[in-house]
XYZ file of C-alpha atoms in Angstrom:
707
model
C 135.738 4.601 -8.613
C 134.243 2.507 -5.797
C 134.182 -0.486 -7.939
C 137.770 -0.076 -8.784
C 138.666 0.286 -5.099
C 137.050 -2.956 -4.061
C 139.445 -5.186 -5.901
C 142.336 -3.215 -4.675
C 141.179 -3.526 -1.108
C 140.748 -7.216 -1.483
C 144.261 -7.556 -2.813
C 145.549 -5.511 0.030
C 143.669 -7.629 2.516
C 145.021 -10.749 0.939
C 148.507 -9.413 1.185
C 148.064 -8.500 4.785
C 146.716 -11.919 5.663
C 149.524 -13.528 3.742
C 151.871 -11.718 5.836
C 149.982 -13.194 8.723
C 150.756 -16.812 7.466
C 147.347 -17.846 5.863
C 146.946 -17.970 2.015
C 143.791 -18.530 -0.131
C 143.268 -22.038 -1.399
C 140.540 -24.241 -2.971
C 138.503 -26.246 -0.603
C 136.537 -27.891 -3.481
C 137.116 -27.832 -7.201
C 134.603 -28.700 -9.960
C 134.717 -32.140 -11.631
C 133.550 -33.291 -15.037
C 129.811 -33.511 -15.128
C 127.261 -35.219 -17.283
C 123.879 -33.625 -17.485
C 120.788 -34.461 -19.439
C 119.422 -31.963 -21.780
C 116.858 -29.896 -19.826
C 118.091 -30.904 -16.434
C 120.011 -28.765 -13.927
C 123.795 -28.830 -13.774
C 125.855 -27.828 -10.662
C 129.579 -27.246 -10.750
C 130.906 -26.863 -7.140
C 133.694 -24.406 -6.082
C 134.807 -23.556 -2.509
C 137.731 -21.299 -1.414
C 139.384 -20.932 1.927
C 140.982 -17.861 3.356
C 139.750 -15.927 0.404
C 137.127 -13.181 0.447
C 137.997 -11.611 -2.800
C 136.381 -11.759 -6.273
C 135.447 -15.246 -7.610
C 134.389 -15.809 -11.221
C 133.614 -18.694 -13.593
C 134.875 -19.093 -17.117
C 133.316 -21.134 -19.962
C 135.822 -22.299 -22.477
C 138.086 -19.408 -21.234
C 135.344 -16.825 -21.407
C 134.645 -15.069 -18.042
C 131.016 -15.236 -17.088
C 131.314 -12.232 -14.654
C 131.910 -11.551 -10.949
C 128.310 -11.008 -9.854
C 126.389 -13.759 -8.254
C 123.492 -13.540 -10.701
C 125.763 -13.465 -13.703
C 123.912 -10.920 -15.759
C 123.746 -11.834 -19.446
C 123.500 -15.535 -18.657
C 119.892 -16.057 -17.857
C 120.216 -19.791 -17.109
C 123.471 -19.434 -15.161
C 124.034 -18.229 -11.563
C 126.467 -18.583 -8.680
C 125.105 -19.856 -5.452
C 126.404 -20.595 -1.959
C 127.574 -18.766 1.163
C 130.212 -16.362 -0.047
C 131.442 -15.638 3.500
C 132.315 -19.295 3.864
C 133.900 -19.306 0.409
C 131.120 -21.340 -1.412
C 130.828 -20.263 -5.083
C 128.907 -23.048 -6.989
C 127.865 -22.524 -10.649
C 124.342 -23.609 -11.559
C 122.932 -24.064 -15.048
C 119.236 -24.692 -15.632
C 117.940 -25.973 -17.907
C 120.953 -27.484 -19.505
C 121.146 -27.065 -23.232
C 123.488 -28.391 -25.828
C 125.378 -25.127 -25.916
C 126.246 -25.564 -22.239
C 128.523 -28.406 -23.069
C 131.940 -26.781 -22.417
C 134.957 -26.612 -20.098
C 134.371 -24.621 -16.924
C 136.890 -23.123 -14.376
C 136.444 -21.446 -10.995
C 138.947 -18.542 -10.536
C 139.965 -16.488 -7.465
C 141.032 -13.401 -9.291
C 142.837 -11.417 -6.469
C 144.604 -14.554 -5.304
C 145.471 -15.657 -8.788
C 143.941 -19.060 -8.223
C 142.334 -21.219 -10.997
C 140.557 -24.493 -10.504
C 141.101 -27.459 -12.685
C 138.833 -27.398 -15.736
C 135.602 -29.317 -15.430
C 133.960 -30.673 -18.590
C 130.231 -30.471 -18.754
C 128.772 -33.135 -20.977
C 125.240 -32.592 -22.098
C 123.395 -35.843 -22.860
C 120.519 -35.779 -25.321
C 118.185 -38.808 -24.921
C 117.194 -40.453 -28.176
C 113.786 -40.068 -29.675
C 111.523 -43.026 -30.419
C 112.954 -44.755 -33.493
C 111.094 -45.148 -36.746
C 110.719 -48.427 -38.664
C 110.331 -47.912 -42.362
C 107.025 -49.240 -43.646
C 105.523 -49.527 -40.133
C 103.479 -49.940 -38.119
C 102.179 -52.763 -40.428
C 104.794 -54.249 -42.672
C 103.632 -56.532 -45.479
C 106.077 -59.314 -46.319
C 106.118 -62.399 -48.508
C 106.978 -65.629 -46.771
C 110.151 -67.202 -47.965
C 111.432 -64.004 -49.557
C 114.415 -62.445 -47.728
C 113.779 -58.887 -46.549
C 115.625 -56.068 -44.702
C 113.761 -54.136 -42.010
C 115.184 -50.644 -41.293
C 114.949 -48.920 -37.897
C 116.065 -45.260 -37.871
C 116.744 -42.873 -34.961
C 116.571 -39.162 -35.819
C 117.660 -36.024 -33.860
C 120.807 -34.843 -32.029
C 120.885 -37.570 -29.468
C 124.047 -37.599 -27.426
C 125.716 -39.939 -27.285
C 124.753 -41.789 -30.451
C 121.997 -44.221 -29.489
C 122.138 -47.999 -29.899
C 119.295 -49.568 -31.940
C 118.164 -53.039 -30.909
C 115.522 -55.491 -32.294
C 113.303 -57.632 -30.062
C 110.581 -60.257 -30.591
C 108.558 -61.441 -27.661
C 111.144 -59.836 -25.352
C 113.999 -61.781 -26.943
C 116.728 -59.853 -28.698
C 117.185 -60.773 -32.334
C 120.530 -61.247 -33.973
C 121.467 -60.577 -37.545
C 121.302 -56.740 -37.400
C 123.564 -54.261 -39.138
C 124.294 -50.821 -37.627
C 124.647 -47.874 -39.990
C 125.307 -44.194 -39.283
C 125.275 -42.012 -42.364
C 127.627 -39.018 -42.424
C 126.290 -35.524 -43.014
C 128.057 -32.547 -44.415
C 131.174 -31.287 -42.670
C 131.644 -34.698 -41.036
C 128.771 -34.392 -38.622
C 126.426 -37.226 -37.977
C 122.733 -37.230 -38.129
C 120.357 -40.150 -37.805
C 121.438 -43.694 -37.211
C 119.961 -46.834 -38.676
C 119.786 -50.513 -37.802
C 118.921 -53.069 -40.467
C 117.418 -56.450 -39.544
C 117.760 -59.149 -42.230
C 115.306 -62.036 -42.080
C 113.481 -64.564 -44.215
C 109.936 -64.675 -42.919
C 107.774 -67.761 -42.881
C 104.070 -68.302 -42.596
C 104.534 -68.625 -38.840
C 105.623 -64.960 -38.721
C 102.214 -63.751 -39.821
C 100.904 -61.319 -37.173
C 104.158 -61.297 -35.229
C 105.248 -58.070 -33.445
C 108.805 -56.785 -33.732
C 110.220 -53.986 -31.536
C 113.014 -51.568 -32.399
C 114.538 -49.945 -29.310
C 116.772 -46.817 -29.239
C 118.962 -46.895 -26.151
C 121.850 -44.701 -24.926
C 123.556 -43.427 -21.782
C 121.127 -40.580 -21.738
C 118.236 -43.035 -21.713
C 119.317 -46.480 -20.539
C 115.775 -47.831 -20.647
C 115.494 -46.690 -24.221
C 112.498 -45.896 -26.364
C 110.607 -48.530 -28.375
C 108.777 -48.616 -31.663
C 106.726 -51.718 -32.528
C 105.626 -53.026 -35.903
C 103.296 -55.873 -36.879
C 104.208 -58.241 -39.712
C 101.534 -59.036 -42.254
C 102.654 -62.087 -44.174
C 101.636 -63.104 -47.662
C 102.720 -66.678 -48.136
C 102.172 -69.544 -50.512
C 100.020 -72.412 -49.288
C 101.204 -74.538 -46.389
C 100.049 -78.031 -47.345
C 99.190 -81.059 -45.238
C 98.511 -84.306 -47.135
C 96.995 -87.379 -45.499
C 95.749 -90.769 -46.721
C 93.048 -92.926 -45.199
C 93.881 -95.729 -44.697
C 97.645 -95.409 -44.891
C 98.168 -99.199 -44.930
C 95.957 -100.947 -47.454
C 95.656 -104.198 -49.386
C 95.997 -104.101 -53.117
C 92.629 -103.432 -54.729
C 91.120 -101.480 -51.822
C 89.990 -97.848 -52.001
C 92.074 -95.034 -50.514
C 91.081 -91.391 -49.933
C 93.713 -88.636 -50.022
C 92.901 -85.312 -48.293
C 94.921 -82.189 -49.154
C 94.568 -79.344 -46.618
C 96.254 -75.941 -46.994
C 96.480 -72.522 -45.323
C 97.477 -69.587 -47.498
C 97.517 -65.774 -47.661
C 95.982 -64.741 -50.002
C 93.511 -67.657 -50.324
C 94.083 -70.834 -52.360
C 93.322 -70.573 -56.067
C 93.773 -74.195 -57.236
C 94.750 -77.827 -56.585
C 96.700 -80.226 -58.764
C 97.276 -83.965 -58.127
C 100.044 -86.178 -59.444
C 101.198 -89.781 -59.008
C 104.824 -90.613 -59.490
C 105.318 -87.205 -61.114
C 102.567 -87.725 -63.687
C 99.399 -85.616 -63.426
C 96.208 -87.353 -62.342
C 93.706 -86.275 -64.956
C 90.368 -84.986 -63.726
C 91.499 -84.387 -60.115
C 90.946 -80.736 -59.140
C 89.657 -80.471 -55.568
C 91.217 -81.103 -52.158
C 90.165 -84.796 -52.174
C 91.254 -87.730 -54.324
C 89.911 -91.307 -54.264
C 91.885 -94.140 -55.862
C 92.064 -97.928 -55.924
C 95.422 -98.943 -54.500
C 97.821 -101.127 -56.404
C 101.484 -102.027 -56.080
C 102.644 -98.910 -57.936
C 101.535 -96.655 -55.062
C 104.317 -98.127 -52.931
C 107.039 -96.643 -55.147
C 105.096 -93.851 -56.863
C 103.946 -91.396 -54.180
C 100.857 -89.256 -54.601
C 101.482 -85.480 -54.452
C 99.126 -82.529 -54.039
C 100.145 -79.067 -55.268
C 98.223 -76.031 -53.978
C 98.561 -72.539 -55.506
C 97.674 -68.927 -54.667
C 98.719 -65.481 -55.904
C 102.039 -65.633 -54.054
C 103.173 -69.073 -55.133
C 102.554 -72.777 -54.761
C 103.586 -75.658 -52.545
C 103.137 -79.409 -52.684
C 103.333 -82.393 -50.407
C 103.546 -86.078 -51.254
C 102.959 -89.351 -49.465
C 103.423 -93.006 -50.340
C 100.941 -95.694 -49.395
C 101.878 -98.864 -47.587
C 100.245 -101.145 -50.154
C 100.430 -104.837 -49.326
C 100.424 -107.018 -52.433
C 101.486 -110.441 -53.558
C 104.806 -111.251 -55.209
C 105.420 -109.849 -58.687
C 108.325 -111.089 -60.798
C 110.774 -108.308 -61.583
C 113.784 -110.162 -62.977
C 113.661 -113.636 -64.451
C 116.548 -116.067 -63.954
C 118.770 -116.237 -67.013
C 119.850 -119.493 -68.665
C 123.388 -120.393 -67.650
C 126.057 -122.450 -69.383
C 129.141 -123.573 -67.450
C 131.862 -126.139 -67.941
C 131.747 -129.295 -65.951
C 133.325 -128.833 -62.502
C 132.711 -125.101 -62.359
C 130.277 -123.226 -60.099
C 126.897 -122.087 -61.402
C 124.439 -119.536 -60.042
C 120.957 -118.231 -60.804
C 119.311 -115.014 -59.670
C 115.728 -113.825 -59.771
C 113.937 -110.869 -58.198
C 110.411 -110.755 -56.819
C 108.727 -107.613 -55.545
C 106.050 -107.725 -52.893
C 104.892 -106.170 -49.653
C 105.687 -107.761 -47.315
C 108.830 -109.097 -48.948
C 108.017 -112.536 -50.410
C 109.847 -115.741 -49.540
C 111.698 -117.104 -52.571
C 112.667 -120.776 -52.915
C 114.545 -122.760 -55.569
C 113.740 -126.257 -56.797
C 114.446 -128.390 -59.824
C 111.700 -128.707 -62.394
C 109.450 -131.621 -61.466
C 111.019 -132.028 -58.009
C 109.581 -130.593 -54.786
C 112.866 -130.652 -52.845
C 113.949 -127.112 -51.905
C 117.530 -126.444 -52.953
C 117.818 -122.963 -51.468
C 116.020 -119.774 -50.574
C 116.580 -116.146 -51.369
C 117.139 -114.314 -54.629
C 120.283 -116.288 -55.560
C 120.942 -120.023 -55.981
C 124.556 -121.229 -56.097
C 125.579 -124.680 -57.325
C 129.226 -125.598 -56.652
C 131.219 -127.896 -58.960
C 128.375 -128.883 -61.276
C 128.340 -132.150 -63.129
C 126.238 -133.584 -65.942
C 123.632 -134.692 -63.404
C 123.086 -131.039 -62.417
C 122.012 -130.045 -65.916
C 118.336 -129.220 -66.292
C 115.691 -126.619 -65.482
C 115.673 -124.798 -62.154
C 112.594 -123.053 -60.762
C 112.542 -119.803 -58.784
C 109.246 -119.730 -56.887
C 107.502 -117.148 -54.686
C 104.470 -117.912 -52.567
C 101.310 -115.714 -52.772
C 101.052 -112.773 -50.373
C 98.540 -111.994 -47.628
C 95.886 -111.084 -50.168
C 96.223 -114.479 -51.864
C 97.215 -112.798 -55.090
C 100.447 -112.902 -57.021
C 103.181 -115.451 -56.713
C 104.283 -117.920 -59.300
C 107.428 -119.445 -60.687
C 110.087 -118.773 -63.288
C 112.407 -121.335 -64.856
C 115.923 -121.182 -66.212
C 118.028 -123.898 -67.744
C 121.486 -124.916 -66.616
C 123.604 -126.287 -69.432
C 126.675 -128.192 -68.324
C 129.378 -128.143 -70.958
C 130.852 -131.627 -71.180
C 132.215 -134.069 -73.744
C 129.558 -135.216 -76.236
C 127.135 -137.983 -75.320
C 126.427 -140.199 -78.345
C 123.499 -142.639 -78.386
C 122.610 -145.120 -81.117
C 119.095 -144.807 -82.505
C 117.016 -147.698 -83.786
C 117.848 -148.574 -87.370
C 115.613 -150.789 -89.498
C 117.110 -154.050 -90.799
C 118.095 -153.979 -94.473
C 118.063 -156.413 -97.371
C 121.242 -157.571 -98.952
C 122.186 -155.276 -101.848
C 119.419 -152.917 -100.740
C 119.547 -149.439 -99.132
C 120.249 -149.064 -95.403
C 120.231 -146.229 -92.891
C 122.036 -145.983 -89.543
C 121.331 -143.184 -87.024
C 122.929 -141.772 -83.892
C 121.869 -139.000 -81.511
C 124.509 -136.563 -80.217
C 124.088 -134.321 -77.153
C 126.900 -131.831 -76.811
C 127.523 -128.441 -75.272
C 129.389 -126.739 -76.712
C 128.311 -128.005 -80.104
C 130.666 -130.606 -81.566
C 133.103 -129.639 -84.257
C 131.831 -132.530 -86.374
C 130.037 -135.874 -86.170
C 132.137 -138.578 -87.823
C 131.100 -142.048 -88.989
C 133.920 -144.580 -89.269
C 134.189 -148.229 -90.277
C 136.885 -150.674 -91.219
C 138.160 -149.060 -94.382
C 137.232 -145.446 -93.955
C 135.401 -142.609 -92.248
C 133.070 -139.831 -93.317
C 131.869 -136.618 -91.553
C 129.730 -135.075 -94.273
C 128.851 -135.542 -97.906
C 129.261 -138.812 -99.794
C 132.004 -141.341 -100.338
C 131.379 -144.360 -102.553
C 128.328 -146.208 -101.232
C 128.114 -143.990 -98.137
C 126.386 -140.652 -97.513
C 126.275 -138.707 -94.188
C 123.606 -136.199 -93.173
C 123.576 -134.288 -89.856
C 120.703 -132.095 -88.709
C 119.293 -130.711 -85.412
C 117.089 -132.987 -83.362
C 113.556 -131.773 -82.549
C 114.450 -131.092 -78.889
C 117.433 -131.922 -76.718
C 117.403 -133.270 -73.195
C 117.236 -130.479 -70.661
C 120.591 -128.989 -69.846
C 122.668 -131.264 -72.108
C 122.852 -128.775 -74.910
C 121.402 -128.970 -78.402
C 120.941 -132.422 -79.897
C 122.023 -133.518 -83.360
C 120.937 -136.508 -85.403
C 123.509 -137.932 -87.758
C 122.417 -140.412 -90.441
C 124.689 -142.743 -92.426
C 123.050 -143.837 -95.693
C 124.353 -147.013 -97.365
C 123.379 -147.828 -100.940
C 123.727 -151.424 -102.066
C 124.564 -153.230 -98.861
C 127.153 -155.979 -98.885
C 127.706 -159.031 -96.719
C 130.460 -157.275 -94.808
C 128.109 -154.429 -93.782
C 126.087 -156.794 -91.598
C 129.025 -158.261 -89.750
C 131.055 -155.162 -88.924
C 130.277 -152.237 -86.647
C 129.922 -148.604 -87.593
C 131.219 -146.011 -85.126
C 129.452 -142.671 -84.619
C 131.669 -140.225 -82.725
C 131.733 -136.504 -81.920
C 134.318 -134.174 -80.384
C 134.210 -130.717 -78.802
C 136.739 -128.698 -76.789
C 135.989 -130.727 -73.641
C 136.468 -134.199 -75.066
C 135.099 -136.917 -77.311
C 132.218 -139.378 -77.156
C 131.034 -142.152 -79.414
C 128.972 -145.312 -79.835
C 128.849 -148.317 -82.157
C 125.871 -148.925 -84.421
C 125.214 -152.313 -86.063
C 123.209 -153.008 -89.193
C 120.562 -155.725 -88.949
C 119.785 -158.038 -91.845
C 116.345 -158.824 -93.249
C 115.758 -162.038 -95.281
C 113.299 -162.160 -98.171
C 111.793 -165.707 -97.583
C 110.328 -165.098 -94.119
C 108.796 -161.942 -95.401
C 107.039 -163.778 -98.273
C 105.762 -166.374 -95.836
C 104.362 -163.747 -93.572
C 102.622 -161.995 -96.467
C 101.148 -165.261 -97.744
C 99.949 -166.225 -94.283
C 98.286 -162.891 -93.810
C 96.578 -163.183 -97.194
C 95.315 -166.712 -96.423
C 93.996 -165.644 -93.050
C 92.209 -162.726 -94.663
C 90.538 -164.996 -97.261
C 89.500 -167.500 -94.599
C 87.984 -164.753 -92.489
C 86.127 -163.381 -95.505
C 84.661 -166.799 -96.384
C 83.678 -167.365 -92.763
C 81.799 -164.074 -92.685
C 79.985 -164.869 -95.941
C 79.041 -168.370 -94.743
C 77.693 -167.106 -91.428
C 75.610 -164.512 -93.219
C 74.076 -167.049 -95.654
C 73.515 -169.563 -92.868
C 71.662 -167.130 -90.688
C 69.532 -165.893 -93.579
C 68.646 -169.455 -94.673
C 67.772 -170.621 -91.165
C 65.658 -167.552 -90.574
C 63.590 -168.485 -93.596
C 63.261 -172.171 -92.590
C 62.339 -171.454 -88.975
C 59.179 -169.702 -90.058
C 57.667 -173.046 -91.226
C 57.245 -174.399 -87.732
C 53.657 -174.706 -86.603
C 52.397 -174.785 -83.084
C 51.765 -178.572 -83.200
C 55.138 -179.298 -84.719
C 57.044 -177.456 -82.065
C 57.187 -180.655 -80.038
C 60.269 -182.458 -81.388
C 61.581 -185.741 -80.152
C 65.296 -185.942 -79.698
C 66.890 -189.283 -80.489
C 69.277 -190.503 -77.929
C 67.558 -188.566 -75.169
C 67.443 -189.563 -71.549
C 64.640 -192.090 -72.018
C 66.996 -194.338 -73.969
C 64.664 -194.741 -76.985
C 65.825 -194.055 -80.492
C 63.779 -192.383 -83.163
C 66.266 -192.515 -85.991
C 64.916 -193.677 -89.278
C 66.689 -195.942 -91.715
C 68.065 -193.063 -93.632
C 69.506 -191.448 -90.539
C 71.285 -194.656 -89.562
C 73.155 -194.654 -92.872
C 74.233 -191.069 -92.434
C 77.791 -189.835 -92.413
C 79.976 -191.205 -89.735
C 81.234 -187.717 -89.045
C 77.959 -186.752 -87.400
C 78.372 -187.048 -83.667
C 75.876 -184.552 -82.371
C 72.235 -185.141 -81.484
C 69.881 -184.729 -84.434
C 66.392 -183.186 -84.300
C 64.059 -183.558 -87.259
C 62.277 -180.335 -88.109
C 60.177 -178.890 -90.834
C 61.572 -177.022 -93.834
C 59.874 -174.865 -96.411
C 61.004 -177.229 -99.196
C 60.003 -180.439 -97.413
C 56.540 -182.028 -96.884
C 55.820 -184.336 -93.927
C 53.325 -187.167 -94.833
C 50.916 -188.866 -92.497
C 53.370 -191.648 -91.625
C 56.049 -189.130 -90.731
C 58.175 -189.881 -93.761
C 59.954 -187.063 -95.513
C 58.820 -186.426 -99.020
C 61.418 -184.512 -100.949
C 60.447 -181.985 -103.487
C 62.431 -179.981 -106.019
C 61.972 -176.293 -105.024
C 63.007 -175.178 -108.513
C 60.440 -177.292 -110.355
C 63.130 -179.169 -112.207
C 65.066 -176.144 -113.366
C 67.996 -177.096 -111.176
C 69.079 -180.679 -110.654
C 68.651 -180.720 -106.917
C 68.362 -184.105 -105.237
C 65.952 -184.705 -102.435
C 67.510 -184.247 -99.036
C 66.725 -185.257 -95.552
C 67.278 -182.261 -93.326
C 68.038 -182.525 -89.656
C 68.610 -179.845 -87.031
C 71.851 -179.981 -85.140
C 71.380 -178.570 -81.714
C 75.015 -178.322 -80.804
C 76.687 -178.945 -77.516
C 76.657 -177.074 -74.257
C 79.735 -175.835 -72.461
C 79.925 -179.013 -70.373
C 79.290 -181.433 -73.241
C 75.512 -181.448 -72.784
C 72.868 -180.122 -75.116
C 71.294 -176.739 -75.358
C 67.725 -178.084 -74.881
C 64.561 -176.531 -73.494
C 62.821 -178.118 -70.511
C 61.087 -181.452 -71.382
C 57.409 -181.367 -72.201
C 54.983 -183.283 -69.919
C 52.887 -184.344 -72.939
C 52.407 -188.060 -73.557
C 52.019 -191.079 -71.307
C 54.859 -192.289 -69.157
C 57.436 -194.340 -70.955
C 56.976 -192.515 -74.221
C 59.883 -190.639 -75.828
C 60.729 -187.239 -74.380
C 59.610 -184.179 -76.305
C 60.940 -180.623 -76.015
C 58.982 -177.448 -76.458
C 60.703 -174.904 -78.745
C 57.942 -172.318 -78.547
C 60.105 -170.036 -76.431
C 62.820 -170.073 -79.101
C 60.757 -169.217 -82.130
C 61.293 -165.502 -81.678
C 65.109 -165.887 -81.536
C 67.666 -166.176 -84.259
C 68.977 -169.661 -83.640
C 72.617 -170.584 -83.989
C 73.833 -171.346 -87.428
C 74.832 -174.974 -86.897
C 71.559 -176.131 -88.489
C 71.624 -178.279 -91.605
C 72.843 -181.686 -92.528
C 71.880 -183.632 -95.644
C 72.717 -187.208 -96.539
C 73.089 -186.566 -100.240
C 75.576 -183.859 -101.210
C 76.983 -181.053 -99.017
C 76.640 -177.270 -98.933
C 79.541 -175.427 -97.332
C 78.237 -173.369 -94.391
C 79.753 -172.000 -91.176
C 78.715 -175.208 -89.387
C 80.402 -178.451 -90.554
C 77.180 -180.492 -90.164
C 75.058 -178.673 -92.735
C 75.681 -179.883 -96.296
C 73.803 -180.178 -99.615
C 74.629 -180.800 -103.215
C 73.557 -178.690 -106.102
C 74.455 -177.550 -109.569
C 75.587 -173.931 -109.349
C 73.388 -171.685 -111.461
C 74.834 -168.966 -113.598
C 72.799 -166.350 -111.682
C 70.508 -166.284 -108.723
C 67.688 -163.806 -108.198
C 66.662 -162.320 -104.908
C 64.569 -164.466 -102.581
C 60.836 -164.196 -102.836
C 60.006 -162.848 -99.372
C 56.735 -161.729 -97.882
C 56.497 -157.941 -98.313
C 55.700 -157.635 -94.594
C 58.884 -159.406 -93.560
C 61.529 -157.100 -91.986
C 65.147 -157.196 -93.165
C 67.513 -159.632 -91.506
C 67.705 -160.222 -88.612
C 64.092 -161.190 -88.688
C 61.735 -160.033 -86.008
C 59.266 -162.881 -86.678
C 59.101 -166.122 -88.583
C 55.763 -166.253 -90.505
C 54.627 -169.566 -91.829
C 55.908 -169.814 -95.428
C 53.687 -170.927 -98.284
C 56.392 -172.854 -100.134
C 58.053 -169.929 -101.939
C 60.147 -170.866 -104.897
C 63.421 -169.513 -106.130
C 62.874 -167.271 -109.106
C 65.607 -167.534 -111.685
C 66.340 -165.988 -115.015
C 68.673 -167.257 -117.681
């Protein structure tokens, strides 16, 4: 009953005071509040001019009028009630405390504005799937998932960091649970790792209003990656023909399992390790060397090209060119080299440089420009390479016709006339014409035309043709008229006149007869010289040491030693005469010549007086040896021929007063009856063949004959 009276009294008191002019009112009302799970929450409430019952409601449910709020162990009302302070405390705050609270003055009928208590639940440390060590493959895209579990309020934000720097490229995901409630949240980081990410640390942070600093979870990346290759060459710049070493270095996880080398895309056979040695050539400049390294994850390769310096190498030859006269002509050639070679153009056989570079242009060419042009490149730094390439320029022009030499012909005999034709383009036909007709090919009456290619044309003037006009049975008119050889092509016409020379028969016969006579004379001269030399060689052997002193008539002493027979000699003898010994002659005590028949009467040979003709010197004098000092002064001069016995004397030797023998010298004659046959001379077996090396004293050999 007491309890029931208290409220009534309070109402009565309130009414009495109201009548006094003061009414209860709120001095402080609760506001919305945010509290962390587990913390303490305080909702303030203060009333003025009110000493009645004060209670708190939670979502419309009265918590009670007592200060300790029985039944709510974590709730209580605190403050000085006499001063109207009625604050609601909650500790520790739990999720179920999140509600709308009101402070009510029951007897006064007062209600505070509702205050919303928000309970914040800090997030737990997130979880990264596959952590704390995540194995990845370099170059393979991957998604890393960070998940936050629990009833965190509000829903946390998941962030990714590396080395304190936030990473982009994340996707937030919050799966829905049954009845529309939410559970865990996820954040997905998409990345394509590289070998540089091996051992890197990534952090996933769960952050919310309940925990602004957030909670972190770190993972370490363990990368498996194919080899990372570094290829180097030593030296990088090299002359052609020098050695080069390539070094292939690689890092890989898992370790390297093999190496493979290639050049220009083609495998290098036998190369397996990380090092390759080669001899550089020009191909290495355009065909790089590559090294491929493999492991269990994959493979990678690197390539490098050498700076190979080499001499010029011809890549494209200049092509022959044919242009019409007056048009422009050009040639092109390509040389490859490192450094780039200098290319010059000249004419074949001429050192004058016409241009430089890969192209030569000739404006408005004429016939004089036809010929061979040379594209030349000088050797490189190594002294190797270089060379020249030629191409011919053919200038198309009207035909050039030249008459060729034609042999003179006999009257009524065959004849042949020729002309040479240079033409580009080739002529339509080569035509021979004369007074009463013309002919291009085939035969017509006495005339026949043949045309065929010449062995080789003049450079640049196109192919050459030789056209021949055959004439059978020449006539008088053929020698007096001219024959025209002409040719035509699309650019014009050219021609020349060819004349036929005449050959007479009489001069030819005279020439043949003269040649025959000269040949016979030469033959007889050779035979005479041979017989003369052989005969004199035999006679010279009969000289003795005492008879080598010979007196020369008409010598410088003015005395004459000619005998009677010599005075009656032929008046044609004008040279000095020297008597000498002969194998067929015997000298008596008085010095007279006693003739003997060397054939013992078989041949009718008359006795002869033989003299030696010494001949004349170049100045009209005699070829004589030095005079001998033998004999008293005033006696005739004698000459010593000892020094000449070992020589083959000249063939002007013999002269006889009775009869003549034809010999190479006009002063040696004899007369004889020609035998029907003559045997070989009877020579000493020790005598060498002619020319004789010695002249032994003969013992009057005789000529052996047989009938």
